[in-house]
């Protein structure tokens, strides 16, 4: 069992998750213009965070489809934006 709290982020926490991901790539935090564009990539309920007690890790998912043998399409989640604070 982990000592960290893992939970789905509220929409008001998405910017913090985005900035944590950007920091993991050594990119500065979003300014308001960047965030207005980037915020559209967050689906409700699609971002999780790890807390200790601050946000220390995040992962985001998005709805997608996978074509399986025979041509049937099945829903799936694509995972992106995975980051953990270095400290």
Short mmCIF file of N, CA and C in Angstrom, two decimals:
data_model
loop_
_atom_site.label_atom_id
_atom_site.label_comp_id
_atom_site.label_asym_id
_atom_site.label_seq_id
_atom_site.Cartn_x
_atom_site.Cartn_y
_atom_site.Cartn_z
N UNK A 1 0.84 -1.18 0.00
CA UNK A 1 0.00 0.00 0.00
C UNK A 1 0.88 1.24 0.00
N UNK A 2 0.45 2.27 -0.68
CA UNK A 2 1.21 3.50 -0.81
C UNK A 2 0.82 4.51 0.27
N UNK A 3 1.77 5.33 0.65
CA UNK A 3 1.49 6.43 1.57
C UNK A 3 0.96 7.65 0.82
N UNK A 4 0.93 7.59 -0.51
CA UNK A 4 0.48 8.70 -1.32
C UNK A 4 -1.02 8.59 -1.57
N UNK A 5 -1.66 9.75 -1.68
CA UNK A 5 -3.07 9.77 -2.08
C UNK A 5 -3.11 9.81 -3.60
N UNK A 6 -3.80 8.86 -4.21
CA UNK A 6 -3.96 8.80 -5.66
C UNK A 6 -5.44 9.02 -5.94
N UNK A 7 -5.73 10.03 -6.79
CA UNK A 7 -7.14 10.30 -7.09
C UNK A 7 -7.29 11.03 -8.42
N UNK A 8 -8.51 11.01 -8.92
CA UNK A 8 -8.85 11.77 -10.12
C UNK A 8 -8.84 13.25 -9.78
N UNK A 9 -8.24 14.04 -10.65
CA UNK A 9 -8.15 15.48 -10.41
C UNK A 9 -9.43 16.19 -10.80
N UNK A 10 -9.75 17.22 -10.04
CA UNK A 10 -10.85 18.11 -10.39
C UNK A 10 -10.37 19.03 -11.51
N UNK A 11 -11.28 19.56 -12.33
CA UNK A 11 -10.86 20.47 -13.40
C UNK A 11 -10.01 21.65 -12.91
N UNK A 12 -10.24 22.12 -11.70
CA UNK A 12 -9.45 23.21 -11.17
C UNK A 12 -8.01 22.84 -10.87
N UNK A 13 -7.68 21.54 -10.90
CA UNK A 13 -6.33 21.07 -10.65
C UNK A 13 -5.57 20.71 -11.94
N UNK A 14 -6.24 20.81 -13.08
CA UNK A 14 -5.61 20.43 -14.34
C UNK A 14 -4.41 21.30 -14.69
N UNK A 15 -4.49 22.58 -14.39
CA UNK A 15 -3.36 23.46 -14.73
C UNK A 15 -2.12 23.07 -13.93
N UNK A 16 -2.29 22.72 -12.66
CA UNK A 16 -1.16 22.26 -11.85
C UNK A 16 -0.56 20.99 -12.44
N UNK A 17 -1.41 20.08 -12.91
CA UNK A 17 -0.92 18.85 -13.54
C UNK A 17 -0.16 19.16 -14.82
N UNK A 18 -0.69 20.08 -15.60
CA UNK A 18 -0.01 20.49 -16.83
C UNK A 18 1.35 21.11 -16.53
N UNK A 19 1.40 21.97 -15.53
CA UNK A 19 2.67 22.60 -15.17
C UNK A 19 3.68 21.61 -14.60
N UNK A 20 3.19 20.60 -13.87
CA UNK A 20 4.10 19.55 -13.38
C UNK A 20 4.70 18.79 -14.57
N UNK A 21 3.85 18.45 -15.55
CA UNK A 21 4.34 17.76 -16.74
C UNK A 21 5.35 18.63 -17.49
N UNK A 22 5.04 19.91 -17.66
CA UNK A 22 5.96 20.81 -18.35
C UNK A 22 7.29 20.90 -17.61
N UNK A 23 7.24 20.97 -16.29
CA UNK A 23 8.47 21.04 -15.49
C UNK A 23 9.32 19.79 -15.70
N UNK A 24 8.67 18.63 -15.86
CA UNK A 24 9.43 17.39 -16.08
C UNK A 24 10.18 17.42 -17.41
N UNK A 25 9.73 18.28 -18.32
CA UNK A 25 10.40 18.46 -19.61
C UNK A 25 11.30 19.70 -19.63
N UNK A 26 11.46 20.33 -18.46
CA UNK A 26 12.26 21.55 -18.31
C UNK A 26 11.69 22.70 -19.14
N UNK A 27 10.35 22.78 -19.14
CA UNK A 27 9.63 23.85 -19.84
C UNK A 27 8.96 24.70 -18.77
N UNK A 28 8.98 26.03 -18.92
CA UNK A 28 8.34 26.89 -17.90
C UNK A 28 6.84 26.64 -17.81
N UNK A 29 6.23 27.02 -16.69
CA UNK A 29 4.78 26.88 -16.55
C UNK A 29 4.02 27.65 -17.64
N UNK A 30 2.80 27.23 -17.88
CA UNK A 30 1.95 27.89 -18.89
C UNK A 30 1.60 29.30 -18.46
N UNK A 31 1.64 30.22 -19.40
CA UNK A 31 1.04 31.52 -19.14
C UNK A 31 -0.45 31.39 -19.49
N UNK A 32 -1.23 32.43 -19.28
CA UNK A 32 -2.68 32.33 -19.49
C UNK A 32 -3.03 31.97 -20.93
N UNK A 33 -2.29 32.49 -21.91
CA UNK A 33 -2.56 32.19 -23.31
C UNK A 33 -2.26 30.73 -23.62
N UNK A 34 -1.11 30.22 -23.15
CA UNK A 34 -0.77 28.81 -23.34
C UNK A 34 -1.81 27.91 -22.69
N UNK A 35 -2.21 28.26 -21.47
CA UNK A 35 -3.14 27.42 -20.74
C UNK A 35 -4.50 27.37 -21.41
N UNK A 36 -4.96 28.48 -21.98
CA UNK A 36 -6.26 28.47 -22.66
C UNK A 36 -6.26 27.43 -23.78
N UNK A 37 -5.17 27.32 -24.51
CA UNK A 37 -5.05 26.33 -25.58
C UNK A 37 -4.88 24.93 -25.00
N UNK A 38 -3.98 24.77 -24.06
CA UNK A 38 -3.65 23.45 -23.50
C UNK A 38 -4.81 22.84 -22.71
N UNK A 39 -5.62 23.66 -22.09
CA UNK A 39 -6.71 23.15 -21.24
C UNK A 39 -7.71 22.32 -22.03
N UNK A 40 -7.81 22.55 -23.33
CA UNK A 40 -8.75 21.80 -24.16
C UNK A 40 -8.37 20.32 -24.29
N UNK A 41 -7.14 19.96 -23.96
CA UNK A 41 -6.69 18.58 -24.06
C UNK A 41 -7.08 17.73 -22.85
N UNK A 42 -7.64 18.34 -21.83
CA UNK A 42 -8.01 17.63 -20.61
C UNK A 42 -9.47 17.22 -20.68
N UNK A 43 -9.74 15.91 -20.63
CA UNK A 43 -11.10 15.40 -20.59
C UNK A 43 -11.54 15.26 -19.13
N UNK A 44 -12.79 15.58 -18.82
CA UNK A 44 -13.27 15.42 -17.45
C UNK A 44 -13.05 13.98 -16.96
N UNK A 45 -12.48 13.84 -15.79
CA UNK A 45 -12.24 12.53 -15.21
C UNK A 45 -11.08 11.77 -15.79
N UNK A 46 -10.32 12.41 -16.68
CA UNK A 46 -9.24 11.71 -17.38
C UNK A 46 -7.84 11.98 -16.87
N UNK A 47 -7.71 12.66 -15.74
CA UNK A 47 -6.39 12.96 -15.20
C UNK A 47 -6.32 12.50 -13.75
N UNK A 48 -5.28 11.76 -13.43
CA UNK A 48 -5.08 11.34 -12.05
C UNK A 48 -3.84 12.03 -11.50
N UNK A 49 -3.80 12.12 -10.19
CA UNK A 49 -2.65 12.73 -9.53
C UNK A 49 -2.27 11.95 -8.29
N UNK A 50 -0.99 12.06 -7.95
CA UNK A 50 -0.47 11.50 -6.70
C UNK A 50 -0.08 12.68 -5.82
N UNK A 51 -0.46 12.62 -4.56
CA UNK A 51 -0.25 13.72 -3.62
C UNK A 51 0.52 13.25 -2.40
N UNK A 52 1.40 14.17 -1.88
CA UNK A 52 2.20 13.86 -0.68
C UNK A 52 2.58 15.10 0.12
N UNK A 53 1.83 15.98 0.62
CA UNK A 53 0.43 16.23 0.33
C UNK A 53 0.23 17.05 -0.94
N UNK A 54 1.32 17.63 -1.51
CA UNK A 54 1.21 18.37 -2.77
C UNK A 54 1.23 17.41 -3.95
N UNK A 55 0.83 17.91 -5.11
CA UNK A 55 0.84 17.11 -6.34
C UNK A 55 2.28 16.74 -6.69
N UNK A 56 2.57 15.44 -6.75
CA UNK A 56 3.93 14.99 -7.05
C UNK A 56 4.01 14.13 -8.31
N UNK A 57 2.87 13.72 -8.83
CA UNK A 57 2.86 12.91 -10.04
C UNK A 57 1.51 13.03 -10.73
N UNK A 58 1.50 12.81 -12.04
CA UNK A 58 0.26 12.94 -12.79
C UNK A 58 0.32 12.07 -14.05
N UNK A 59 -0.86 11.69 -14.52
CA UNK A 59 -1.01 11.00 -15.80
C UNK A 59 -2.38 11.39 -16.35
N UNK A 60 -2.43 11.54 -17.66
CA UNK A 60 -3.66 11.96 -18.32
C UNK A 60 -4.04 10.90 -19.34
N UNK A 61 -5.34 10.71 -19.56
CA UNK A 61 -5.79 9.79 -20.60
C UNK A 61 -6.80 10.50 -21.50
N UNK A 62 -7.00 9.93 -22.67
CA UNK A 62 -7.98 10.47 -23.60
C UNK A 62 -8.70 9.30 -24.28
N UNK A 63 -9.94 9.54 -24.67
CA UNK A 63 -10.73 8.51 -25.33
C UNK A 63 -10.18 8.24 -26.72
N UNK A 64 -10.11 6.97 -27.07
CA UNK A 64 -9.62 6.57 -28.38
C UNK A 64 -10.31 5.26 -28.77
N UNK A 65 -10.03 4.79 -29.97
CA UNK A 65 -10.55 3.51 -30.43
C UNK A 65 -9.40 2.67 -30.94
N UNK A 66 -9.57 1.37 -30.81
CA UNK A 66 -8.58 0.41 -31.29
C UNK A 66 -9.30 -0.55 -32.23
N UNK A 67 -8.77 -0.73 -33.42
CA UNK A 67 -9.34 -1.70 -34.35
C UNK A 67 -8.68 -3.04 -34.09
N UNK A 68 -9.50 -4.05 -33.82
CA UNK A 68 -9.00 -5.39 -33.50
C UNK A 68 -9.13 -6.28 -34.73
N UNK A 69 -8.46 -7.43 -34.74
CA UNK A 69 -8.59 -8.34 -35.88
C UNK A 69 -10.07 -8.61 -36.20
N UNK A 70 -10.38 -8.55 -37.46
CA UNK A 70 -11.76 -8.69 -37.91
C UNK A 70 -12.40 -7.35 -38.22
N UNK A 71 -11.71 -6.25 -37.84
CA UNK A 71 -12.18 -4.91 -38.17
C UNK A 71 -13.08 -4.25 -37.14
N UNK A 72 -13.41 -4.95 -36.07
CA UNK A 72 -14.25 -4.33 -35.04
C UNK A 72 -13.47 -3.25 -34.30
N UNK A 73 -14.14 -2.16 -33.99
CA UNK A 73 -13.52 -1.07 -33.22
C UNK A 73 -13.94 -1.17 -31.77
N UNK A 74 -12.97 -1.05 -30.89
CA UNK A 74 -13.21 -1.16 -29.45
C UNK A 74 -12.74 0.13 -28.78
N UNK A 75 -13.49 0.63 -27.78
CA UNK A 75 -13.04 1.83 -27.07
C UNK A 75 -11.81 1.51 -26.22
N UNK A 76 -10.96 2.49 -26.08
CA UNK A 76 -9.77 2.35 -25.23
C UNK A 76 -9.37 3.73 -24.72
N UNK A 77 -8.46 3.74 -23.79
CA UNK A 77 -7.91 4.99 -23.28
C UNK A 77 -6.47 5.10 -23.74
N UNK A 78 -6.13 6.24 -24.32
CA UNK A 78 -4.73 6.53 -24.63
C UNK A 78 -4.14 7.26 -23.44
N UNK A 79 -2.92 6.90 -23.05
CA UNK A 79 -2.29 7.50 -21.89
C UNK A 79 -1.21 8.47 -22.36
N UNK A 80 -1.18 9.64 -21.75
CA UNK A 80 -0.21 10.67 -22.11
C UNK A 80 0.06 11.55 -20.89
N UNK A 81 1.03 12.43 -21.02
CA UNK A 81 1.27 13.41 -19.97
C UNK A 81 1.67 12.82 -18.64
N UNK A 82 2.44 11.73 -18.65
CA UNK A 82 2.87 11.09 -17.41
C UNK A 82 4.11 11.82 -16.89
N UNK A 83 4.08 12.23 -15.62
CA UNK A 83 5.22 12.94 -15.04
C UNK A 83 5.25 12.74 -13.53
N UNK A 84 6.46 12.78 -12.99
CA UNK A 84 6.66 12.71 -11.55
C UNK A 84 7.70 13.78 -11.20
N UNK A 85 7.44 14.50 -10.12
CA UNK A 85 8.43 15.50 -9.67
C UNK A 85 9.76 14.82 -9.38
N UNK A 86 10.83 15.48 -9.72
CA UNK A 86 12.18 14.89 -9.55
C UNK A 86 12.62 14.85 -8.10
N UNK A 87 12.04 15.68 -7.27
CA UNK A 87 12.49 15.74 -5.88
C UNK A 87 11.71 14.80 -5.00
#
